[in-house]
Short mmCIF file of N, CA and C in Angstrom, two decimals:
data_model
loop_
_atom_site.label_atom_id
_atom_site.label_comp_id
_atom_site.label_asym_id
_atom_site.label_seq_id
_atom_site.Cartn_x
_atom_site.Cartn_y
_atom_site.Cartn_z
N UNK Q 15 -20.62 -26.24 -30.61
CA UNK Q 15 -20.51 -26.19 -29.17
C UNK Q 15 -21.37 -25.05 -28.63
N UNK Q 16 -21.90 -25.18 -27.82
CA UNK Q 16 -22.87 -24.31 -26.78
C UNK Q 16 -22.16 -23.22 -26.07
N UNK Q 17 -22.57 -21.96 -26.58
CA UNK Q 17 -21.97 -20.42 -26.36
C UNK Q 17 -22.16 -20.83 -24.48
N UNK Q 18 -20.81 -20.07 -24.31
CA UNK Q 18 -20.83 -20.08 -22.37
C UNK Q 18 -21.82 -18.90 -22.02
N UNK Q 19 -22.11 -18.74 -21.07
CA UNK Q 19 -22.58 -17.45 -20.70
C UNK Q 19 -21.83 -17.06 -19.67
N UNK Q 20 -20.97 -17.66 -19.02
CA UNK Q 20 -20.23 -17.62 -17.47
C UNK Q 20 -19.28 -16.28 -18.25
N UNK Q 21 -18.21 -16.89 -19.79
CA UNK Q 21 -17.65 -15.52 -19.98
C UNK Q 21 -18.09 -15.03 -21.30
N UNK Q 22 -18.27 -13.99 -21.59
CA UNK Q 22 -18.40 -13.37 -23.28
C UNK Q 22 -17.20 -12.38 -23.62
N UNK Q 23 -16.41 -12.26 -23.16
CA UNK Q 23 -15.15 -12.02 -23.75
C UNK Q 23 -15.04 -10.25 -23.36
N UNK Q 24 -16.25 -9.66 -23.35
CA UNK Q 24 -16.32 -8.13 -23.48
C UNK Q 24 -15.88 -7.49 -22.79
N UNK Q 25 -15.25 -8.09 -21.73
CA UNK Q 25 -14.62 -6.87 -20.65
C UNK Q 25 -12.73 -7.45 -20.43
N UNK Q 26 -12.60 -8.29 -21.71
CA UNK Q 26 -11.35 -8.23 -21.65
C UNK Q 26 -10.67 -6.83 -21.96
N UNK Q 27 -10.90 -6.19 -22.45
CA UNK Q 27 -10.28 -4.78 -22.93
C UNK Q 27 -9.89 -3.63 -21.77
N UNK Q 28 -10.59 -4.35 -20.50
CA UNK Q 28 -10.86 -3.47 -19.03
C UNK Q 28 -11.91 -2.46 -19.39
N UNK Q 29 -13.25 -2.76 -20.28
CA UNK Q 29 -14.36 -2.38 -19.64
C UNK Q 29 -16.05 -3.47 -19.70
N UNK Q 30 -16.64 -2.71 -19.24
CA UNK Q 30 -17.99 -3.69 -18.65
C UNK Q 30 -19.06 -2.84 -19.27
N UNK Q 31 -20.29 -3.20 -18.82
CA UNK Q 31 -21.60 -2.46 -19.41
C UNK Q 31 -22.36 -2.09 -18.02
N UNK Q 32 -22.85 -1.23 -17.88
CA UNK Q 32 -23.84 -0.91 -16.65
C UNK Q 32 -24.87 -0.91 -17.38
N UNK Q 33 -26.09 -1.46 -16.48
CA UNK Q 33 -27.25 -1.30 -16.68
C UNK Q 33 -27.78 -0.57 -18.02
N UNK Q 34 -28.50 -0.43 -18.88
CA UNK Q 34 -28.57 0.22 -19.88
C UNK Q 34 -28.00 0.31 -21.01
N UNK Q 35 -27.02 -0.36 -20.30
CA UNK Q 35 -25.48 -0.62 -22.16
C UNK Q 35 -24.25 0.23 -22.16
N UNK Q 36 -24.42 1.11 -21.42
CA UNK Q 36 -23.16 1.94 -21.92
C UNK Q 36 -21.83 1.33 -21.28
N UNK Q 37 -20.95 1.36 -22.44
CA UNK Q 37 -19.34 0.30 -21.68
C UNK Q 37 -18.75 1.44 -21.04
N UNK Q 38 -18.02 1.06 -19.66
CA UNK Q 38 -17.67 2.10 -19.01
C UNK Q 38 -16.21 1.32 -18.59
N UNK Q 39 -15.17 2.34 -18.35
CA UNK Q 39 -13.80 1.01 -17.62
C UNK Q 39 -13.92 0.58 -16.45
N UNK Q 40 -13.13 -0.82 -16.34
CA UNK Q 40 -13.69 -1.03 -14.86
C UNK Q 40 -13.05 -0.33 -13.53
N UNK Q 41 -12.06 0.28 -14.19
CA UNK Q 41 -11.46 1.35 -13.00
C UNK Q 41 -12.58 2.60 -12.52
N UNK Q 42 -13.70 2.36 -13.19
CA UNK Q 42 -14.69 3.84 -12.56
C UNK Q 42 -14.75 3.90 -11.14
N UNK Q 43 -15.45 4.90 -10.59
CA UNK Q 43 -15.70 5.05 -9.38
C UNK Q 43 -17.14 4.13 -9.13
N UNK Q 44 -17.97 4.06 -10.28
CA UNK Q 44 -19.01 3.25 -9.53
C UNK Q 44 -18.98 2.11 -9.63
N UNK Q 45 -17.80 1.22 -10.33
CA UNK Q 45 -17.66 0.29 -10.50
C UNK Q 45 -16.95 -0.76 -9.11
N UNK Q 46 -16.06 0.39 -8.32
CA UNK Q 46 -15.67 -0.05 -7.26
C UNK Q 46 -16.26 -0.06 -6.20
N UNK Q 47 -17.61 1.08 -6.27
CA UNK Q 47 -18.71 0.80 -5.24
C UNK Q 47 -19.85 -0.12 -5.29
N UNK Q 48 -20.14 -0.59 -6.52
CA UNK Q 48 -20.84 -1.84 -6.53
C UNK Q 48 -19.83 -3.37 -6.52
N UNK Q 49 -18.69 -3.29 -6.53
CA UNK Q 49 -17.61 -4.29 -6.60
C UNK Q 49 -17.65 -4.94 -5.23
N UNK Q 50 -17.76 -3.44 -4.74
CA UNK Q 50 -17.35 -3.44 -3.05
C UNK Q 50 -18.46 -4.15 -2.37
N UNK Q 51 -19.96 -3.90 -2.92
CA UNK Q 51 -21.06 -4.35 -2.19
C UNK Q 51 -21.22 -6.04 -2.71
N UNK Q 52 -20.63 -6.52 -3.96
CA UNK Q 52 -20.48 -7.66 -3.91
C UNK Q 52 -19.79 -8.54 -3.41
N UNK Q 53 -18.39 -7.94 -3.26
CA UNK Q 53 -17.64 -8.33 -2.30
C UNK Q 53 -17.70 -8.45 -0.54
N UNK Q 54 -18.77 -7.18 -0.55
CA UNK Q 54 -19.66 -7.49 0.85
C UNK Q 54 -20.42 -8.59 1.34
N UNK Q 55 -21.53 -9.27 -0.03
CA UNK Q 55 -22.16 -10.03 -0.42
C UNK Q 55 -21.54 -11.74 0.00
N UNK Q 56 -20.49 -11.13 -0.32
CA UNK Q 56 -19.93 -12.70 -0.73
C UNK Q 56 -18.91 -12.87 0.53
N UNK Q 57 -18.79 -11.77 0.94
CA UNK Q 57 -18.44 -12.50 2.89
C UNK Q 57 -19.14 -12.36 3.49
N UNK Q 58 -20.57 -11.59 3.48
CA UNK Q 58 -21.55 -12.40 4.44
C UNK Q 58 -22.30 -13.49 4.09
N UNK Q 59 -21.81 -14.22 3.02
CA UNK Q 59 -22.05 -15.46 2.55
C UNK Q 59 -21.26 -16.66 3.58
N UNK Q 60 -20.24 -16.17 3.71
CA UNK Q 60 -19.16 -17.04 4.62
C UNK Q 60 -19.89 -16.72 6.17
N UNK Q 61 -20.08 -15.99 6.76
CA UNK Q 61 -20.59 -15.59 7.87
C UNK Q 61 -21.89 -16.02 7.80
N UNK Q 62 -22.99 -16.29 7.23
CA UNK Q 62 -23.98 -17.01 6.55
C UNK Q 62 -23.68 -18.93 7.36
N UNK Q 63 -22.26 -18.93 6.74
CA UNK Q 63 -22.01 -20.31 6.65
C UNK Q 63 -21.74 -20.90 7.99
N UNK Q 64 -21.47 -19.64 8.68
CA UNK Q 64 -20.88 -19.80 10.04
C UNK Q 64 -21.64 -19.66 11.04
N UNK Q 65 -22.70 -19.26 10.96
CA UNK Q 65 -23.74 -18.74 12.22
C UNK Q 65 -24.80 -20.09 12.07
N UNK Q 66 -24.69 -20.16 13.63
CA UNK Q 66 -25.49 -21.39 14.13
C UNK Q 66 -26.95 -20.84 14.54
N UNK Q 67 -27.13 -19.53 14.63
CA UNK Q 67 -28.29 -19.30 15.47
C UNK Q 67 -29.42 -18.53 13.70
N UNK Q 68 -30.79 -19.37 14.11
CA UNK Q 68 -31.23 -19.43 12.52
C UNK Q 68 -32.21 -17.94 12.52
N UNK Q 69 -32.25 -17.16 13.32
CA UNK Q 69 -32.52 -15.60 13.31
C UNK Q 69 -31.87 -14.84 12.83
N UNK Q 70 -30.10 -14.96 12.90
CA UNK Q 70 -29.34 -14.48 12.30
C UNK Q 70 -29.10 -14.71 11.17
N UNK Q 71 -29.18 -16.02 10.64
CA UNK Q 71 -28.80 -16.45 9.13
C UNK Q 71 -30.12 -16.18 8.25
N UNK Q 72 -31.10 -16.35 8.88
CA UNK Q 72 -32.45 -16.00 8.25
C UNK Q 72 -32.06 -14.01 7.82
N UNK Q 73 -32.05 -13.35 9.02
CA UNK Q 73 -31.65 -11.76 8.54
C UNK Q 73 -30.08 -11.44 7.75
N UNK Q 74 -29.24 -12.42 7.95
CA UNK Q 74 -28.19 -12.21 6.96
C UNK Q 74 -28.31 -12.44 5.29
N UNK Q 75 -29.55 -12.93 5.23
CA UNK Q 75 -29.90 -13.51 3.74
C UNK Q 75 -30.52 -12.29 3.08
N UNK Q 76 -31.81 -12.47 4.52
CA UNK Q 76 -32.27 -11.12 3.75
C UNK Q 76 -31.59 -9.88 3.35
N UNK Q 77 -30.33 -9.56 3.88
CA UNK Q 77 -29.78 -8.49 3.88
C UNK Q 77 -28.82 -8.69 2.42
N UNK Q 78 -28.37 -9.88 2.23
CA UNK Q 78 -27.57 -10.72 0.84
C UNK Q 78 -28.51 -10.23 -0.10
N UNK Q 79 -29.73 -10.42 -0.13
CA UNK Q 79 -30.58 -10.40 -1.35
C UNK Q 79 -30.76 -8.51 -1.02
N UNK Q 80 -31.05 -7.95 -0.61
CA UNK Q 80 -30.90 -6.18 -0.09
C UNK Q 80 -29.31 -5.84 -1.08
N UNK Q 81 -28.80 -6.29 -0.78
CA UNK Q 81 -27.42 -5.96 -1.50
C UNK Q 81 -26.98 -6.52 -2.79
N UNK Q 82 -27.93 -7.38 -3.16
CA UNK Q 82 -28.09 -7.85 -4.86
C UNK Q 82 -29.06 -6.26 -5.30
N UNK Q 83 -29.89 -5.93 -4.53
CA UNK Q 83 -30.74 -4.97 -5.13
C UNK Q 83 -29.93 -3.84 -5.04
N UNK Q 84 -29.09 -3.05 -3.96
CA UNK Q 84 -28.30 -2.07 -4.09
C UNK Q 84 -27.20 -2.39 -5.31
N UNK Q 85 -26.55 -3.32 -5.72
CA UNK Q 85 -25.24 -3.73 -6.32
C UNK Q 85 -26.37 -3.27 -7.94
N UNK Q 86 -27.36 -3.67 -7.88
CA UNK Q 86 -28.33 -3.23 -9.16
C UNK Q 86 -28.52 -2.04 -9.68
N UNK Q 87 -28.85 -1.26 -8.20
CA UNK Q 87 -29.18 0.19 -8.28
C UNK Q 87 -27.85 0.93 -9.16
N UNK Q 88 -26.41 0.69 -7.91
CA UNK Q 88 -25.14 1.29 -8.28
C UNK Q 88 -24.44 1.00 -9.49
N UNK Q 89 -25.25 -0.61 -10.65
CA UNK Q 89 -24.48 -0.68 -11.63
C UNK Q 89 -24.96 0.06 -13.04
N UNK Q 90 -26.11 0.74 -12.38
CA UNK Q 90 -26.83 1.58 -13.26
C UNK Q 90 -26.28 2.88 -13.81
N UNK Q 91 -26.85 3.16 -15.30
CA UNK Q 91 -26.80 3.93 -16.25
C UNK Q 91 -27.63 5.36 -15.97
N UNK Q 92 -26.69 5.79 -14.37
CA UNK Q 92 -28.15 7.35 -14.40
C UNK Q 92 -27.82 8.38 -15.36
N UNK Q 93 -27.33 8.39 -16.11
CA UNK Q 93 -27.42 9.65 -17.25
C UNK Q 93 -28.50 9.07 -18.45
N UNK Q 94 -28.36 7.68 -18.54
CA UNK Q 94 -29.59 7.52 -19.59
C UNK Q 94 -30.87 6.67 -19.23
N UNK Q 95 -30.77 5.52 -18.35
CA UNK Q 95 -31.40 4.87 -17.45
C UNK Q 95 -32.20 5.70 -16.19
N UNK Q 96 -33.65 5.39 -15.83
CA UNK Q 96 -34.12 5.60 -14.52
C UNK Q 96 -33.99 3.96 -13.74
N UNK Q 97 -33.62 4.23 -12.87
CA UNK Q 97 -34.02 2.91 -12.03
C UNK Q 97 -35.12 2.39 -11.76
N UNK Q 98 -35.66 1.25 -11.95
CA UNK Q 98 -37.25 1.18 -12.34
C UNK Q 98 -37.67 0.56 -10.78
N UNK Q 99 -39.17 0.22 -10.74
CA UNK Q 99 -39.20 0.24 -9.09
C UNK Q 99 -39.05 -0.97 -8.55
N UNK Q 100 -38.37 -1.94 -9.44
CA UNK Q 100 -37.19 -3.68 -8.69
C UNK Q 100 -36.11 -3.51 -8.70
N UNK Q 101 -35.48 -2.51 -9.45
CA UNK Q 101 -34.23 -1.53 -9.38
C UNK Q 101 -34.01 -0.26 -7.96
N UNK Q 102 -35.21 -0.56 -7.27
CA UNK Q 102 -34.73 1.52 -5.99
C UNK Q 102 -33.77 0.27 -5.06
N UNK Q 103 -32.96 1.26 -4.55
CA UNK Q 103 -32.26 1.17 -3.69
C UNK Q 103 -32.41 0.63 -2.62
N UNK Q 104 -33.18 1.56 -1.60
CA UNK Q 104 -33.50 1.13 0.23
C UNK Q 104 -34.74 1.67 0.07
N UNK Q 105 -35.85 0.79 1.05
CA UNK Q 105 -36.57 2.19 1.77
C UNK Q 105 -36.33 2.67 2.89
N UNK Q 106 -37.31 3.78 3.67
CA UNK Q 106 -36.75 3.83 5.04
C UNK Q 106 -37.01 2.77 6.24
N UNK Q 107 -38.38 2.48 5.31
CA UNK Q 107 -38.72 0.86 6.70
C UNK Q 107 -37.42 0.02 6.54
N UNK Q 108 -36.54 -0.42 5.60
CA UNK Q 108 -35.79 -1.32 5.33
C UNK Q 108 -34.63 -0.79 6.42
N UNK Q 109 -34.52 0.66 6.62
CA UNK Q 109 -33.80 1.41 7.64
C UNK Q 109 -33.69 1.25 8.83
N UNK Q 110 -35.18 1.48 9.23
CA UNK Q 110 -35.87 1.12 10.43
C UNK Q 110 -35.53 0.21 11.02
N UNK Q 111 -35.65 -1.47 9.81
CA UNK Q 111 -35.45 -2.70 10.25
C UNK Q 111 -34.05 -2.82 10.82
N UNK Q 112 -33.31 -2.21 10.25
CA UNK Q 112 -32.04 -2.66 10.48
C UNK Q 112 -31.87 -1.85 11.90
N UNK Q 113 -32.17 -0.82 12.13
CA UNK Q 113 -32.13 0.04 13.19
C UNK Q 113 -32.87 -0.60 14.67
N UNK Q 114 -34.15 -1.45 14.03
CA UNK Q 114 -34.31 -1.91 15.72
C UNK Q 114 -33.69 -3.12 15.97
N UNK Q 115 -33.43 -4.33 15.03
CA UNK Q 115 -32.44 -5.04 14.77
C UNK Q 115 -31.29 -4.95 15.79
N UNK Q 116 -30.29 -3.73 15.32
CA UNK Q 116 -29.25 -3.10 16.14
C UNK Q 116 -29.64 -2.91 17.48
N UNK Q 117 -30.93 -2.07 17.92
CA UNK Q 117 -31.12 -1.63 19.32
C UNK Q 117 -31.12 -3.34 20.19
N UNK Q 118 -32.20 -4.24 19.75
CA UNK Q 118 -32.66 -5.38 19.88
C UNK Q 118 -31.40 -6.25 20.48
N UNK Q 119 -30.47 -6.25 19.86
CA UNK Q 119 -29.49 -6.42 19.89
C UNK Q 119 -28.33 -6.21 21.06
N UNK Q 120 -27.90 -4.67 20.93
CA UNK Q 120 -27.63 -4.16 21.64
C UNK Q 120 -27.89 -3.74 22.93
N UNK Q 121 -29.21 -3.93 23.22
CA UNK Q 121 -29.46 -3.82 24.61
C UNK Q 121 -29.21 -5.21 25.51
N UNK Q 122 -29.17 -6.47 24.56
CA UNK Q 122 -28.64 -7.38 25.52
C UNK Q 122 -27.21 -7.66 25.80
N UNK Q 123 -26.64 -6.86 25.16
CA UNK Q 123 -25.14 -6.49 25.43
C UNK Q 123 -24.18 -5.83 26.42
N UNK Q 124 -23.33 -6.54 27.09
CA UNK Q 124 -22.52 -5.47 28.07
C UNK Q 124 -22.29 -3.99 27.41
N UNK Q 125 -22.63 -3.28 28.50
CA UNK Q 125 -21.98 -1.68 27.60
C UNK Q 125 -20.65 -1.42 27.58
N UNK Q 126 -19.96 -1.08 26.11
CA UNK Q 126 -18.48 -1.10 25.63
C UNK Q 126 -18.52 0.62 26.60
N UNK Q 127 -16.94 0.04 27.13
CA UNK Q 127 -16.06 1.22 27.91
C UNK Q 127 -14.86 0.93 27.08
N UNK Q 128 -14.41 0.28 25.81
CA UNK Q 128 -13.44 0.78 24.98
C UNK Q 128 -13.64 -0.08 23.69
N UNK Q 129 -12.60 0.06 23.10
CA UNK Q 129 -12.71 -0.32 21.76
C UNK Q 129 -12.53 -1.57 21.91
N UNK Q 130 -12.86 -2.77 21.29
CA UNK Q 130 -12.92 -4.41 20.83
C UNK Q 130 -11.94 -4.53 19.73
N UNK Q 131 -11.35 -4.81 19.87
CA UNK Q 131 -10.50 -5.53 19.41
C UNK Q 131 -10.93 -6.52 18.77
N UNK Q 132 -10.60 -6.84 17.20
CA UNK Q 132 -11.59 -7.83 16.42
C UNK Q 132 -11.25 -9.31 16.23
N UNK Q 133 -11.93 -10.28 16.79
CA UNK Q 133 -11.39 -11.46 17.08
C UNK Q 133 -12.22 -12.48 17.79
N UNK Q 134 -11.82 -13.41 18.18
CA UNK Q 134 -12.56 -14.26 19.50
C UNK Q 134 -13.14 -15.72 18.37
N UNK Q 135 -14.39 -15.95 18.32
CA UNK Q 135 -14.76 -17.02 17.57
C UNK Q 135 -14.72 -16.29 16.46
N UNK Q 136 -13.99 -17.66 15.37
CA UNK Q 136 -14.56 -17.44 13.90
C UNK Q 136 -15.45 -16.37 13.63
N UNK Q 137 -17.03 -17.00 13.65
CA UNK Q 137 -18.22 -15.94 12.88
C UNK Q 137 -17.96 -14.77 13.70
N UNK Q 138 -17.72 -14.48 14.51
CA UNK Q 138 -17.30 -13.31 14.92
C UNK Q 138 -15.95 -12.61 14.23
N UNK Q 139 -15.40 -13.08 13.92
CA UNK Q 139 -14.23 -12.28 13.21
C UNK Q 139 -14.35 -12.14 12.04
N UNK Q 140 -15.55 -13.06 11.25
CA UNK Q 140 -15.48 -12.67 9.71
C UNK Q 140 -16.71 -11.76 9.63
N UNK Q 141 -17.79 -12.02 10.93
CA UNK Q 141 -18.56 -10.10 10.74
C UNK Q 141 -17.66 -9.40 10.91
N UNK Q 142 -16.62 -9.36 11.69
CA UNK Q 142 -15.60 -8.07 12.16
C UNK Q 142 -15.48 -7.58 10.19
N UNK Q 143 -15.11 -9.06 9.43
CA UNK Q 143 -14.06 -8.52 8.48
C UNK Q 143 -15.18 -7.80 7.49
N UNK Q 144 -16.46 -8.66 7.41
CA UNK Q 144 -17.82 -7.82 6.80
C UNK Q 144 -17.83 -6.22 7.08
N UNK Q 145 -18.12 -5.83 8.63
CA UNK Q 145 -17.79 -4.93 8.68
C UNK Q 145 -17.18 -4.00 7.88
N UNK Q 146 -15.82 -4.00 8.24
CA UNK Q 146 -14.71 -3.51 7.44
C UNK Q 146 -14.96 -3.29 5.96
N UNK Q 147 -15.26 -4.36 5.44
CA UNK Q 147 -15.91 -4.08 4.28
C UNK Q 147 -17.38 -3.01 3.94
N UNK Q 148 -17.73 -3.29 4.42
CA UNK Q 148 -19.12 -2.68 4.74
C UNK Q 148 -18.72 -0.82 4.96
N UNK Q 149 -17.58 -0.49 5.46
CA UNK Q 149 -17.05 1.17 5.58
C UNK Q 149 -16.69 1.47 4.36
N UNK Q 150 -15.44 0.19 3.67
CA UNK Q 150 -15.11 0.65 2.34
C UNK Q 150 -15.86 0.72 1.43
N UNK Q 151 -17.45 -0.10 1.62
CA UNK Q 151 -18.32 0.31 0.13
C UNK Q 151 -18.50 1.42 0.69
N UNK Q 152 -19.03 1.85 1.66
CA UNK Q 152 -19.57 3.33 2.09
C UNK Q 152 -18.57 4.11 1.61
N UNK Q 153 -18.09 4.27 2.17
CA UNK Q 153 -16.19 4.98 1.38
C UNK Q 153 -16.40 5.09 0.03
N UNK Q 154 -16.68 4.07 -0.77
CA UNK Q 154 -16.65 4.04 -1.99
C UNK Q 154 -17.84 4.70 -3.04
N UNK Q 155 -19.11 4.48 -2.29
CA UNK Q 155 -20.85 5.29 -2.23
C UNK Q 155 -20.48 6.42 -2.21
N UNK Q 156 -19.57 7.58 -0.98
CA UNK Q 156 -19.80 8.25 -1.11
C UNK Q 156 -19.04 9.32 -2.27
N UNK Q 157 -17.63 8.56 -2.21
CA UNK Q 157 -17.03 9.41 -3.22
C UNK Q 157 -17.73 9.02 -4.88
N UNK Q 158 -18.70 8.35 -4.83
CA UNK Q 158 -19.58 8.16 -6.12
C UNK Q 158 -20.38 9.36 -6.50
N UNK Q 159 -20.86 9.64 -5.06
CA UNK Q 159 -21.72 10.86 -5.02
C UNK Q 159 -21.28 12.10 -5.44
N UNK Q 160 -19.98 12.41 -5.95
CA UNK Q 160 -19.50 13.37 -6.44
C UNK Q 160 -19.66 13.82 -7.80
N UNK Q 161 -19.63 12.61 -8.13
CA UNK Q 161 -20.49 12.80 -9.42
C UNK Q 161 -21.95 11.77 -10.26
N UNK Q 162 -22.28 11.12 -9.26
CA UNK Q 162 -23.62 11.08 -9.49
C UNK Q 162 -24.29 11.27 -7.84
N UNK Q 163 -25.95 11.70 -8.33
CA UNK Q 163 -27.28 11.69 -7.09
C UNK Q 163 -27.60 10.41 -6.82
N UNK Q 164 -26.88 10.27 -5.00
CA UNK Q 164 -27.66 8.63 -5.33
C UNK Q 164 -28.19 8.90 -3.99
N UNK Q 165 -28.80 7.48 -3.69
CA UNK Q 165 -30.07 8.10 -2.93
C UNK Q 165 -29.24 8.00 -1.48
N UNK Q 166 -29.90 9.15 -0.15
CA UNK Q 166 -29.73 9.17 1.10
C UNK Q 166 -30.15 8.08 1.66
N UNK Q 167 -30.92 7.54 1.16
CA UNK Q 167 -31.25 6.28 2.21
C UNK Q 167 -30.43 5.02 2.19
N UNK Q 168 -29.72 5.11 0.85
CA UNK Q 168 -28.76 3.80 0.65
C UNK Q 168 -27.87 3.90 1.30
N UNK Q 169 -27.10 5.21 1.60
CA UNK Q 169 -26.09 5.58 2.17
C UNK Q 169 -26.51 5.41 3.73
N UNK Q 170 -27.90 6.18 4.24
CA UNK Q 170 -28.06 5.15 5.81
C UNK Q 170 -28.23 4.04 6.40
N UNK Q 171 -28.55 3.28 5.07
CA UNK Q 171 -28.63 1.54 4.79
C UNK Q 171 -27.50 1.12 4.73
N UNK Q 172 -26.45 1.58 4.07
CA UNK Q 172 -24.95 0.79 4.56
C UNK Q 172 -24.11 1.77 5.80
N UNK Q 173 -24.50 2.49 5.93
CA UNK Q 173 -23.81 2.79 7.84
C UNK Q 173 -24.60 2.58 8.58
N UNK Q 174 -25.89 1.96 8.54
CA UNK Q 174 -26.50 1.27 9.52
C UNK Q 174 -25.99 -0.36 9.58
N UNK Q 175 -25.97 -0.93 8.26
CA UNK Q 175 -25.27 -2.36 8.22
C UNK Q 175 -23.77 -2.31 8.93
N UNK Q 176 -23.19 -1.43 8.53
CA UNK Q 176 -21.72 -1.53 9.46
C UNK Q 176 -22.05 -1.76 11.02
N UNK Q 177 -23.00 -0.69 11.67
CA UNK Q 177 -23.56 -0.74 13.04
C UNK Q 177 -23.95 -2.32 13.20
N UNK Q 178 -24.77 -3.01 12.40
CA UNK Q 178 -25.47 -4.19 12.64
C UNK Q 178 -24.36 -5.03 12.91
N UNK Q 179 -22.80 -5.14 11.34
CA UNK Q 179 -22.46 -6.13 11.60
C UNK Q 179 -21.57 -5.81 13.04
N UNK Q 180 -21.51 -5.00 13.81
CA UNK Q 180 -20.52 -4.44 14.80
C UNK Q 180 -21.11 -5.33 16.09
N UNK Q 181 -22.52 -5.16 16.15
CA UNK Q 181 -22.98 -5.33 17.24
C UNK Q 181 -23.41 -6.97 17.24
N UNK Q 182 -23.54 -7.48 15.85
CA UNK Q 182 -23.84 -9.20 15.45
C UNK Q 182 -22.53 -9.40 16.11
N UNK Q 183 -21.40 -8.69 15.52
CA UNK Q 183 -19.81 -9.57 16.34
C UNK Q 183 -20.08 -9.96 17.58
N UNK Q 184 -20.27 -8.92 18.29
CA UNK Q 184 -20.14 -8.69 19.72
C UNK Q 184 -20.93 -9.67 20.23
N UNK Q 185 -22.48 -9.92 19.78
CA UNK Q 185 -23.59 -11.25 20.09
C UNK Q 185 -22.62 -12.45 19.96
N UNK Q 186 -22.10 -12.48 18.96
CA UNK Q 186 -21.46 -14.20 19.01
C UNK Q 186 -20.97 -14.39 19.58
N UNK Q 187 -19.77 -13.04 19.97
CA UNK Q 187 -18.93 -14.19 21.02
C UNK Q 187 -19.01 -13.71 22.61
N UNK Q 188 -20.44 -13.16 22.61
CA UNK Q 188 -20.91 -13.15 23.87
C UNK Q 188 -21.44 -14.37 24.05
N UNK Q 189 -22.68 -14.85 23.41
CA UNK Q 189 -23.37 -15.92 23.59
C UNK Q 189 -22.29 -17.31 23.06
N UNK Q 190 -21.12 -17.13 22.54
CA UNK Q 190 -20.54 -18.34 22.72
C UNK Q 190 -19.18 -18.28 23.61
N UNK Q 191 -19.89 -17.63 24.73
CA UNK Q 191 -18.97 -17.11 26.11
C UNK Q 191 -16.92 -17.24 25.54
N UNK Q 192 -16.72 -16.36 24.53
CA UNK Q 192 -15.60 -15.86 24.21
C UNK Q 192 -15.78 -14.53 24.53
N UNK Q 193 -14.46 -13.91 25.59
CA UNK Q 193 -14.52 -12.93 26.27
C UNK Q 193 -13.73 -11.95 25.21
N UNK Q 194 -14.51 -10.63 24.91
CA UNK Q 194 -14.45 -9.59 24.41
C UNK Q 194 -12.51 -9.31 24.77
N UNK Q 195 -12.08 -9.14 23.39
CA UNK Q 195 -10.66 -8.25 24.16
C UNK Q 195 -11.12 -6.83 23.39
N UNK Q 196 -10.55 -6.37 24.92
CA UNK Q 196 -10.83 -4.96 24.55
C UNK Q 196 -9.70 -4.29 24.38
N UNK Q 197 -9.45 -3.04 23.81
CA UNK Q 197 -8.09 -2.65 23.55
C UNK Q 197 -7.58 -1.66 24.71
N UNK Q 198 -6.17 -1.87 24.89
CA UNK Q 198 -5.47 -1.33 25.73
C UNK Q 198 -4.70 -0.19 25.52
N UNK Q 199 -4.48 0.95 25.79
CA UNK Q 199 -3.93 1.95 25.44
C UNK Q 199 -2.43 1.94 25.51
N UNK Q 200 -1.63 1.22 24.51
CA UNK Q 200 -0.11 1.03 25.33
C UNK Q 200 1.03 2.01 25.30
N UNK Q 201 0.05 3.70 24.48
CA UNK Q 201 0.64 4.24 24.61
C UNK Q 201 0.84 5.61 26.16
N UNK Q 202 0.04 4.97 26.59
CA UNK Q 202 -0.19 6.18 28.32
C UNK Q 202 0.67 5.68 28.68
#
């Protein structure tokens, strides 16, 4: 019978291999920050599935395949491994992009006088939930950084993506005239 490749048995024990070979458990810290960016991956896959307008799904891909290359960088072996140069992280143009993206964006937008409340159409609520995700890899990046150097620009590459998916919400269910709830202070 024909060896699977889907499982090889090796991380039944609760550990895995990063980049380079070394088995590490999967409870590490960098294991939950590249976990996290796949798990990012794989709900803007669903949000992917959901967006009708083909500018957005065209830049949500690109950003899918951006986060196969970060999930690469973070599953790496930096004590014995260098990251080679289909392995770097972000650049800053890749920064940039995302940054005028956001402005581009945002300027055709009503200006927020409070917080949004996350909701309204579908693809709008599962960027909300991208989002969300998108803080906890950061969350998870940075307490990585405690004990490994990883690069500044990855780290402005995913709090710029949180910004993106914030302001993509807000586009959908503007342009699919679902009215913003905004939040109410019910404690004054």
């Amino acid at each position: 019978m024909k060896k699977s490749y889907v499982y090889t048995k090796g991380g039944d024990a609760g550990k895995t291999s990063l980049i380079g070979g070394v088995r590490v458990s999967k409870s590490e810290k960098q294991l939950e920050a590249y976990g996290t960016i796949d798990e990012l991956n794989s709900n803007l896959g669903l949000l992917h599935s959901l967006l009708t307008n083909k500018e957005d799904r065209l830049f949500i891909f690109k950003i899918q395949h951006q986060l196969f290359s970060i999930g690469a960088y973070l599953a790496t072996d930096f004590q014995n491994v260098k990251p080679t140069d289909k392995i770097q992280s972000v650049s800053k143009e890749e920064i940039e992009e995302l940054e005028l993206v956001i402005d581009t964006i945002d300027n055709k937008l009503p200006q927020l006088k409070s917080f949004i409340i996350p909701g309204g159409l579908t693809a709008s609520s599962v960027a909300h939930v991208c989002r969300t995700v998108c803080r906890r890899a950061e969350r998870n990046i940075v307490a990585l950084t405690l004990d490994i150097d990883i690069s500044d620009d990855l780290l402005a590459y995913i709090n710029r993506l949180s910004d993106y998916l914030f302001v993509l919400s807000r586009k959908i269910n503007i342009e699919g005239q679902e009215n913003e709830q905004l939040w109410k202070n019910c404690w004054k």
